[in-house]
Short mmCIF file of C-alpha atoms in Angstrom, two decimals:
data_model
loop_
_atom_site.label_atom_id
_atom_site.label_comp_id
_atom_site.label_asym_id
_atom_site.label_seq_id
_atom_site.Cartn_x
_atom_site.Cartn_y
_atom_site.Cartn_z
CA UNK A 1 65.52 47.38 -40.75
CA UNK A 2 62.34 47.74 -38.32
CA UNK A 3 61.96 45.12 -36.14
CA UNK A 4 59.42 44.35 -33.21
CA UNK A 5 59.69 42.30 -30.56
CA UNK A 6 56.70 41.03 -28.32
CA UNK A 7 58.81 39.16 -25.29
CA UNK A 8 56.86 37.17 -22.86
CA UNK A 9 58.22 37.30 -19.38
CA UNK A 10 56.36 34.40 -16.85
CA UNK A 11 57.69 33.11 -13.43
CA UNK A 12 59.47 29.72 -13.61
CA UNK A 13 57.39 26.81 -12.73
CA UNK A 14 58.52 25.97 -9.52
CA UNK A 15 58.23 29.60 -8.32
CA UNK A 16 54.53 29.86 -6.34
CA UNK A 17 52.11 32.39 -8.12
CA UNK A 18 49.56 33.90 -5.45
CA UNK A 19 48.78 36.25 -8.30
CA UNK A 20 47.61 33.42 -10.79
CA UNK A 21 45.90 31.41 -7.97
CA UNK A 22 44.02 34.47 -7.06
CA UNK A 23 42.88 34.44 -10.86
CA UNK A 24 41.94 31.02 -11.14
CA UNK A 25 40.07 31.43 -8.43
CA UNK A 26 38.30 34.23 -9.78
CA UNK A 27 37.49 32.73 -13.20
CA UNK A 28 36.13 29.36 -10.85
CA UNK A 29 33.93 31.69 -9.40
CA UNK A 30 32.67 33.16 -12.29
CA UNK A 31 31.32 29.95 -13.83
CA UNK A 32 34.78 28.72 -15.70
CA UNK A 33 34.56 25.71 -13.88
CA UNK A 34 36.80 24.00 -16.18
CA UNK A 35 40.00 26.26 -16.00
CA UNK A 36 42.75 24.37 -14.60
CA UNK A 37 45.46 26.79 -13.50
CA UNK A 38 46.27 30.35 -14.14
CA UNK A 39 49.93 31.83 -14.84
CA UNK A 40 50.18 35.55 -14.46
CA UNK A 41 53.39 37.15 -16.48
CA UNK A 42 54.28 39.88 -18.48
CA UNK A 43 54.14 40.82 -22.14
CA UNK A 44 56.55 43.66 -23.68
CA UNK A 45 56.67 44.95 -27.18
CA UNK A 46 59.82 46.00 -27.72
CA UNK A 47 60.39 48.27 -31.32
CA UNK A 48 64.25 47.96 -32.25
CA UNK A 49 65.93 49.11 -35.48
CA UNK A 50 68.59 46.38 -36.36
CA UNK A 51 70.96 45.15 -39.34
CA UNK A 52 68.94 42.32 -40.29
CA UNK A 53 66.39 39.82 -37.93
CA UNK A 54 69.49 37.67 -36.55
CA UNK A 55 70.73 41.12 -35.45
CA UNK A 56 67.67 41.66 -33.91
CA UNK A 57 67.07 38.46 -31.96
CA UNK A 58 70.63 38.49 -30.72
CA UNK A 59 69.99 42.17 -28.93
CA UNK A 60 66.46 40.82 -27.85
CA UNK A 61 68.12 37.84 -25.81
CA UNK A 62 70.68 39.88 -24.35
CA UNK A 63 68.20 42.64 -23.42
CA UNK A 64 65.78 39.34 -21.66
CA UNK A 65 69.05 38.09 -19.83
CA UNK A 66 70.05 41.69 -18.65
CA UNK A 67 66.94 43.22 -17.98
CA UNK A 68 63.75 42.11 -18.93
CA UNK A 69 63.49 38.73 -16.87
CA UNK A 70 65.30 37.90 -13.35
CA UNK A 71 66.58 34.43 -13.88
CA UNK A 72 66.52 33.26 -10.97
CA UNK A 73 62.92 33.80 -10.77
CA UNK A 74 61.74 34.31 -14.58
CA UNK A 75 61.67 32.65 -18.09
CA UNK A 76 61.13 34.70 -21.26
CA UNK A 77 60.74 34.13 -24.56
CA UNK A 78 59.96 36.22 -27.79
CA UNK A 79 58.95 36.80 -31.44
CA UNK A 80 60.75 39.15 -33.58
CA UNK A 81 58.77 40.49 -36.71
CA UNK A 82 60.14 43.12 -39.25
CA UNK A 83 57.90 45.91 -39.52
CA UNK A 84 57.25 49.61 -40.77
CA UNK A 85 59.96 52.19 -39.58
CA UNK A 86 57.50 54.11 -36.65
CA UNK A 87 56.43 57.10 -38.23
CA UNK A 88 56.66 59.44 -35.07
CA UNK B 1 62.32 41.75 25.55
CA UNK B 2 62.03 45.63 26.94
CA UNK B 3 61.26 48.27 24.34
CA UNK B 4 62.78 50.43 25.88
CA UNK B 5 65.82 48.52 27.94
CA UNK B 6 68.05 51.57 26.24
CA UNK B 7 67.27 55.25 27.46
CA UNK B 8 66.70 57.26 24.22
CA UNK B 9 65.98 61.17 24.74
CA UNK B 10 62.17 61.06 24.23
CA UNK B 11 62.18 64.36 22.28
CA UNK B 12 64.85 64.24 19.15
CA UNK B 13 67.09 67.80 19.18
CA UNK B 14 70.65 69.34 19.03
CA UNK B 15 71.60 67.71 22.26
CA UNK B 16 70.52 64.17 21.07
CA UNK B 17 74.08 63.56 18.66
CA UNK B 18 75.97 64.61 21.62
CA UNK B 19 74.71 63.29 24.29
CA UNK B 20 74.34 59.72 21.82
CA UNK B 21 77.82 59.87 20.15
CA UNK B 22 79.54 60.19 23.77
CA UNK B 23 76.98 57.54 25.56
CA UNK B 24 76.61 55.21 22.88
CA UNK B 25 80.21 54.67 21.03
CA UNK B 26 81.24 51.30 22.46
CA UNK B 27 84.72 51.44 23.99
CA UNK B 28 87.82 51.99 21.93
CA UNK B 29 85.76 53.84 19.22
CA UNK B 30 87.18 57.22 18.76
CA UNK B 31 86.44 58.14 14.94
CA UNK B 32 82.81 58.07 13.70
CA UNK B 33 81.91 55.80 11.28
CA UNK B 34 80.99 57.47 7.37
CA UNK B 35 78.11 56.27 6.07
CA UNK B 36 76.79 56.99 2.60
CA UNK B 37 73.08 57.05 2.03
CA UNK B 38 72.11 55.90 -1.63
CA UNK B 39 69.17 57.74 -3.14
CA UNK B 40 67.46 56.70 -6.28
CA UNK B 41 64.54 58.04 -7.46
CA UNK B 42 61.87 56.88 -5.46
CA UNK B 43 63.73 56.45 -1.99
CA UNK B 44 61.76 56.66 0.80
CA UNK B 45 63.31 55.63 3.81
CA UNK B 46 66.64 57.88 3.08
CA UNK B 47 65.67 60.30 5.88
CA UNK B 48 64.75 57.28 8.09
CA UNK B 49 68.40 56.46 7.78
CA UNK B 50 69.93 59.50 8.51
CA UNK B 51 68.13 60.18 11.49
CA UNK B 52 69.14 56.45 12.47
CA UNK B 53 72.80 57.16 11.92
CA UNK B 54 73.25 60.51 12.43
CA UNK B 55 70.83 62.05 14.80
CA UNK B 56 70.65 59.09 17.05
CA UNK B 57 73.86 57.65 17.35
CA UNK B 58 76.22 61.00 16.42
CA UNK B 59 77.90 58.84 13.18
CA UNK B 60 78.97 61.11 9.96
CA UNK B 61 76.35 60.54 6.96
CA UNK B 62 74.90 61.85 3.63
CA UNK B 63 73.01 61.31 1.22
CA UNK B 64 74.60 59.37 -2.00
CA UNK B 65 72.89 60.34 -5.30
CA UNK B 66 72.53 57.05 -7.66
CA UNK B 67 74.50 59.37 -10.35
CA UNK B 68 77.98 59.37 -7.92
CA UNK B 69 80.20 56.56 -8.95
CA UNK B 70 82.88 57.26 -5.92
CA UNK B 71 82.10 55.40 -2.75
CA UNK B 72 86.06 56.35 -1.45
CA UNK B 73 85.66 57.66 2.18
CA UNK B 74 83.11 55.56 3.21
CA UNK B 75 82.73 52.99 5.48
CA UNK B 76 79.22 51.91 5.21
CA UNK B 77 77.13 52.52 2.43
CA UNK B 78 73.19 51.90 3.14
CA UNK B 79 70.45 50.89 0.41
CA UNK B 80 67.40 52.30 2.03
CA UNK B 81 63.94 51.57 1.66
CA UNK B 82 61.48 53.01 -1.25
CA UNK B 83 60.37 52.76 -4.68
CA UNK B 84 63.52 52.78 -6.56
CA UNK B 85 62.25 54.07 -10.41
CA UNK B 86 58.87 53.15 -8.89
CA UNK B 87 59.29 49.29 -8.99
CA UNK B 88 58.63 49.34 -12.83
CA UNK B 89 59.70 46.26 -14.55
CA UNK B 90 60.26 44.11 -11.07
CA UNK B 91 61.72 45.78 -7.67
CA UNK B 92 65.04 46.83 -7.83
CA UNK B 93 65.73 45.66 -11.42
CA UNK B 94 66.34 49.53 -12.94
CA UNK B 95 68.26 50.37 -9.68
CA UNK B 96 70.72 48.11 -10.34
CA UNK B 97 72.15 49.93 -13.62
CA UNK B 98 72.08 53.11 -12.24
CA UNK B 99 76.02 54.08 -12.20
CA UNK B 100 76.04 53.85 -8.03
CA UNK B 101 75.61 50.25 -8.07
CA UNK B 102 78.82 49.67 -10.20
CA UNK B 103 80.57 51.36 -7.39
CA UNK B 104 78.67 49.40 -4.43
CA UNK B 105 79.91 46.78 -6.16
CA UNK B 106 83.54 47.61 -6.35
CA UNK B 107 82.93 48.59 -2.63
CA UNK B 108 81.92 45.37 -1.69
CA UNK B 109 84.26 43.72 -3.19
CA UNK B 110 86.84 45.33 -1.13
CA UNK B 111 85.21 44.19 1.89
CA UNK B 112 83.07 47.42 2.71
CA UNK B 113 79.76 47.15 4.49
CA UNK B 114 76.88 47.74 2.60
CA UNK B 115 73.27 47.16 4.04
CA UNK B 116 70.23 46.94 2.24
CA UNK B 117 66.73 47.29 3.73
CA UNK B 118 63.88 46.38 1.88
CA UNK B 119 64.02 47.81 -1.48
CA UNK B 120 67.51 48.06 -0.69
CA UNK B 121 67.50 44.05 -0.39
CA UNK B 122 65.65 43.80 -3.58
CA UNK B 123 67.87 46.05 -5.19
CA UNK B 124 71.06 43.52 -3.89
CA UNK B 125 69.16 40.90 -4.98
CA UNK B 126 68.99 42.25 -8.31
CA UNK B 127 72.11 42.66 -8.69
CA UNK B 128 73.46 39.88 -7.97
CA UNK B 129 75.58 41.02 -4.36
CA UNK B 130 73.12 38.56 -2.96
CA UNK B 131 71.29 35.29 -4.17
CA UNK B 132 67.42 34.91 -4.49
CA UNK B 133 65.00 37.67 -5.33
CA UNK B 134 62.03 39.21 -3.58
CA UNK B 135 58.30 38.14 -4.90
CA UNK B 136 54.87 39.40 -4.26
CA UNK B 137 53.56 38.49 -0.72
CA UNK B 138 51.67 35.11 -0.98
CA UNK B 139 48.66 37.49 0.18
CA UNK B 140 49.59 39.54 -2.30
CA UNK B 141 49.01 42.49 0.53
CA UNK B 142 51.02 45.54 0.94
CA UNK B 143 51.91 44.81 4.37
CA UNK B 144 53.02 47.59 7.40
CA UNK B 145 53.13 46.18 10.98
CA UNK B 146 55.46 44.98 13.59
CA UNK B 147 57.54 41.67 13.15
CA UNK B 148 59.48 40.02 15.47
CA UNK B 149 62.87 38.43 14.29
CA UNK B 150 65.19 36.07 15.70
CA UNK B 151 68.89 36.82 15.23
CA UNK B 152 70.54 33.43 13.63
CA UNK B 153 73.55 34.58 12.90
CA UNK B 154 74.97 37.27 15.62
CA UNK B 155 78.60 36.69 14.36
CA UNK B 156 77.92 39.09 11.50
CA UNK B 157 79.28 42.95 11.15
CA UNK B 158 75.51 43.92 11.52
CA UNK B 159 74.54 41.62 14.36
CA UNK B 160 77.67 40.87 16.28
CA UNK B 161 75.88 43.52 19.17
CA UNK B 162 73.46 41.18 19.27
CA UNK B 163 73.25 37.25 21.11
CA UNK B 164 72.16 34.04 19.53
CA UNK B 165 68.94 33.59 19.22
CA UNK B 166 67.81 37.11 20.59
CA UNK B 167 64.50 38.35 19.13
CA UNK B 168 64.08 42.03 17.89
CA UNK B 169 60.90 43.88 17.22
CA UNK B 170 61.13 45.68 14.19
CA UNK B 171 58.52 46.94 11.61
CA UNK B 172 58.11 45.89 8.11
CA UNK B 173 56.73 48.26 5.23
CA UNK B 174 56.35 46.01 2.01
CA UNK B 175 54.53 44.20 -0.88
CA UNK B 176 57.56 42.42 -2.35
CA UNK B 177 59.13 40.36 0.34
CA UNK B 178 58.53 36.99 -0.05
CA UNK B 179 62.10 35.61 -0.30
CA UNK B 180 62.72 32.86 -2.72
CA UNK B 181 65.57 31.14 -3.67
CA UNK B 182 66.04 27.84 -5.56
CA UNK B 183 66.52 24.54 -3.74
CA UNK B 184 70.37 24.50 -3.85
CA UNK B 185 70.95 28.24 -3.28
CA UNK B 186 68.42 28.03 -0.13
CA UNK B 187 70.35 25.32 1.03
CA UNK B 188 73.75 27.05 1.29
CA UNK B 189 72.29 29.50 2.57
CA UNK B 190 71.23 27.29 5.72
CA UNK B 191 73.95 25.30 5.62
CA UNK B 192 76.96 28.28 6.19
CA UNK B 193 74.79 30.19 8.41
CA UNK B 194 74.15 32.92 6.09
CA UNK B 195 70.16 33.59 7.06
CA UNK B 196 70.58 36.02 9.77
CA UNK B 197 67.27 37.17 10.53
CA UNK B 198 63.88 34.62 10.30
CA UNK B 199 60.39 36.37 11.23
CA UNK B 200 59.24 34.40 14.63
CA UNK B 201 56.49 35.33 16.94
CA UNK B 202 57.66 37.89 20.04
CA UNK B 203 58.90 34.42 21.83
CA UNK B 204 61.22 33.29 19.26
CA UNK B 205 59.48 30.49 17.79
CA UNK B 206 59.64 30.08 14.05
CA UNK B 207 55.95 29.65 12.66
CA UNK B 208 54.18 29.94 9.50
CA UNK B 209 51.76 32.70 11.31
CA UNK B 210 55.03 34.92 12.47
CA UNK B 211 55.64 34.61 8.45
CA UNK B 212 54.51 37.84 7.24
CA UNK B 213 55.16 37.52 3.76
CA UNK B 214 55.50 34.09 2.68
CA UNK B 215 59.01 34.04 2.78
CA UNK B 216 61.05 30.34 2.81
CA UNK B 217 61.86 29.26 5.38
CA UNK B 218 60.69 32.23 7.04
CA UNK B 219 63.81 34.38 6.23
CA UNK B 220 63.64 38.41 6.13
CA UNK B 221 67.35 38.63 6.13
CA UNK B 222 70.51 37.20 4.23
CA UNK B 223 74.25 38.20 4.28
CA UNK B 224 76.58 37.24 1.40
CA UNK B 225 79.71 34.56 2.21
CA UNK B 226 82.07 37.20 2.71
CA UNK B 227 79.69 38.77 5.20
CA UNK B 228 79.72 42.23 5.03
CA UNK B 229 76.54 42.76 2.53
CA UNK B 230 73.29 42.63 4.29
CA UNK B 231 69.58 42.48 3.23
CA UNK B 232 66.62 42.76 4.90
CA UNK B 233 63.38 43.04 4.91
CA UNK B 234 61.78 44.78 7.93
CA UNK B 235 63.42 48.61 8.30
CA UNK B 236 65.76 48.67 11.29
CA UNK B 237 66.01 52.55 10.94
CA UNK B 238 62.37 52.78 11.80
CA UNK B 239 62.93 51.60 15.54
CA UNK B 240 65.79 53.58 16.69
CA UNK B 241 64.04 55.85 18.51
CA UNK B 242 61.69 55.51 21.90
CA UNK B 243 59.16 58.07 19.63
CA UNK B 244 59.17 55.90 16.66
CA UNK B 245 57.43 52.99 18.97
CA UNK B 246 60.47 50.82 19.95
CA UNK B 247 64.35 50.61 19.75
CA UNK B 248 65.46 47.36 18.22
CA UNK B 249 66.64 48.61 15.46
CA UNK B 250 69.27 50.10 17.15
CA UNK B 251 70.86 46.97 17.87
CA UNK B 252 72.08 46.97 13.94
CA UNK B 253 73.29 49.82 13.84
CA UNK B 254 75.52 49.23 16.83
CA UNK B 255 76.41 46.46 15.85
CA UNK B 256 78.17 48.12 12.84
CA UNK B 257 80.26 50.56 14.70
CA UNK B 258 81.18 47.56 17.85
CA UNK B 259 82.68 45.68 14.77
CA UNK B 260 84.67 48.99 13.41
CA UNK B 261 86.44 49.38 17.26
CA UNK B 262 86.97 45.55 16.98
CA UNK B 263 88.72 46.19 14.28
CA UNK B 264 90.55 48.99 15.31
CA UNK B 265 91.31 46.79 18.67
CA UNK B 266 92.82 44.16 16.66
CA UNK B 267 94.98 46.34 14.82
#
């Protein structure tokens, strides 16, 4: 089975985000006067092939805990969704 | 602080290892020390090292590729400066599986010295040979200048040439160095003495200008409990040399072999 997984990596709350600050201030700028704070993370799609969607998750949290997201600095989460076997 | 309190020939050439290895070795040093220089893709600062280690002060070195898994005949292994796999993903996180690392590991572990300078640090960090991790500057500037650091610690393998307190001018070449580490972990780190360098201005006073980076607690370098694993931030191998603008940097590296004819001494 065809699985993809979209994984959202962001920095932990307590860690300081001069990246997302620098947004906010941006959008402010711009007009958005109501935007209240601004987060800046990452998004990965991930394409796996896997025995069935528990199979999937599991390698999907190992690969966050190993790779994809520094714990000490990072949280992730993600969606798996079956989809068509890639074609290329 | 002199910049040039050591005299370093001003022109870099065959007589330079000589002249170094004989005038520089503190006493009771008779074997060079063996450094191996790791190079991932992406290293920049390799060269920087050799010419630190080998041209300047007449030690044996070369270049590690991040294939080699055998770190046997070494006595210093150095994590130099760069892009390592061009920073994709975070700094340092793809470095860390490359098959070198499982042997700086197993190097450390048996008490070998490994220092890691700048991406180098990240790349410990990563890995988990040392706690925290590196973040985008606060200014979120790529930042190359001069820093000034105060030695906290100069009990350690890498600063034990240097005194209490002592300030060194060295450069810094980064966007990644804001050091973070969580409330508990920042604390142990204070309380056993473990942050060795903190940026400070030129007369040793810790302030949030000298901070280049953001950093907590002002801190550009870290050693692990059992004290021979190093980061840092600013590039010590970019001030070894009168040409290259100052000498402070030299103080680490001698540092490193004073400890190995301790050693020997003590034997």
């Amino acid at each position: 089975m065809h699985f993809l997984a979209r994984v959202f990596v962001s920095l932990k709350p307590a860690v300081n985000d001069p990246q997302g600050i620098t947004v906010l201030r941006a959008l402010q700028r711009l007009g958005f006067s109501g935007v209240q704070g601004v987060r800046v993370g990452k998004y990965l799609e991930v394409r796996l092939e896997a025995a069935d969607r528990a199979a999937a998750e599991r390698q999907v949290a190992e690969m966050c805990g190993k790779l994809l997201a520094n714990p000490v600095i990072e949280q992730s989460r993600f969606e798996v969704a079956e989809e068509a076997p890639a074609t290329h | 602080m002199s910049l040039n309190r050591r005299k370093v020939p001003a022109v870099p050439g065959p007589g330079i290892r000589a002249a170094s290895a004989v005038g520089r070795a503190p006493s009771g040093q008779r074997a060079r020390l063996r450094f191996g220089i790791v190079v991932f893709p992406g290293t920049w600062s390799d060269a920087d090292c050799l010419f630190a280690v080998q041209d300047v002060l007449g030690q044996q070195a070369r270049y590690v590729w991040h294939m080699e898994a055998d770190l046997s005949g070494f006595d210093c292994i150095l994590l130099p400066g760069g892009f390592s796999y061009g920073d994709y993903l975070r700094a340092g996180a793809i470095a860390r599986f490359s098959p070198v690392m499982d042997a700086v590991k197993e190097f450390a572990a048996q008490g070998g010295l490994v220092l890691g300078i700048c991406n180098g640090f990240q790349v410990l960090c990563e890995a988990g040979l040392l706690p925290g991790a590196l973040l985008r500057n606060e200014h979120l500037q790529f930042r190359c200048q001069w820093t000034h650091l105060r030695v906290e610690n100069a009990s350690s393998p890498f600063t034990s040439a240097c005194q209490q307190g002592q300030v060194l001018r060295v450069p810094i070449s980064h966007g990644e160095g804001r050091y973070f580490a969580d409330p508990e972990a920042l604390a142990e780190l204070e309380r056993e003495g473990r942050v060795v360098f903190r940026y400070c201005e030129s007369d040793g006073r810790i302030t949030v200008e000298a901070n280049p980076n953001g950093a907590l607690n002002n801190i550009a370098g870290i050693i692990n409990r059992q004290g021979n694993v190093l980061g840092m931030m600013p590039h010590p191998e970019r001030c070894c040399h009168s040409l290259l603008g100052g000498t402070d940097g030299l103080d680490v590296f001698l540092s490193l072999l004073q400890w190995r004819a301790r050693l020997a001494n003590t034997r």
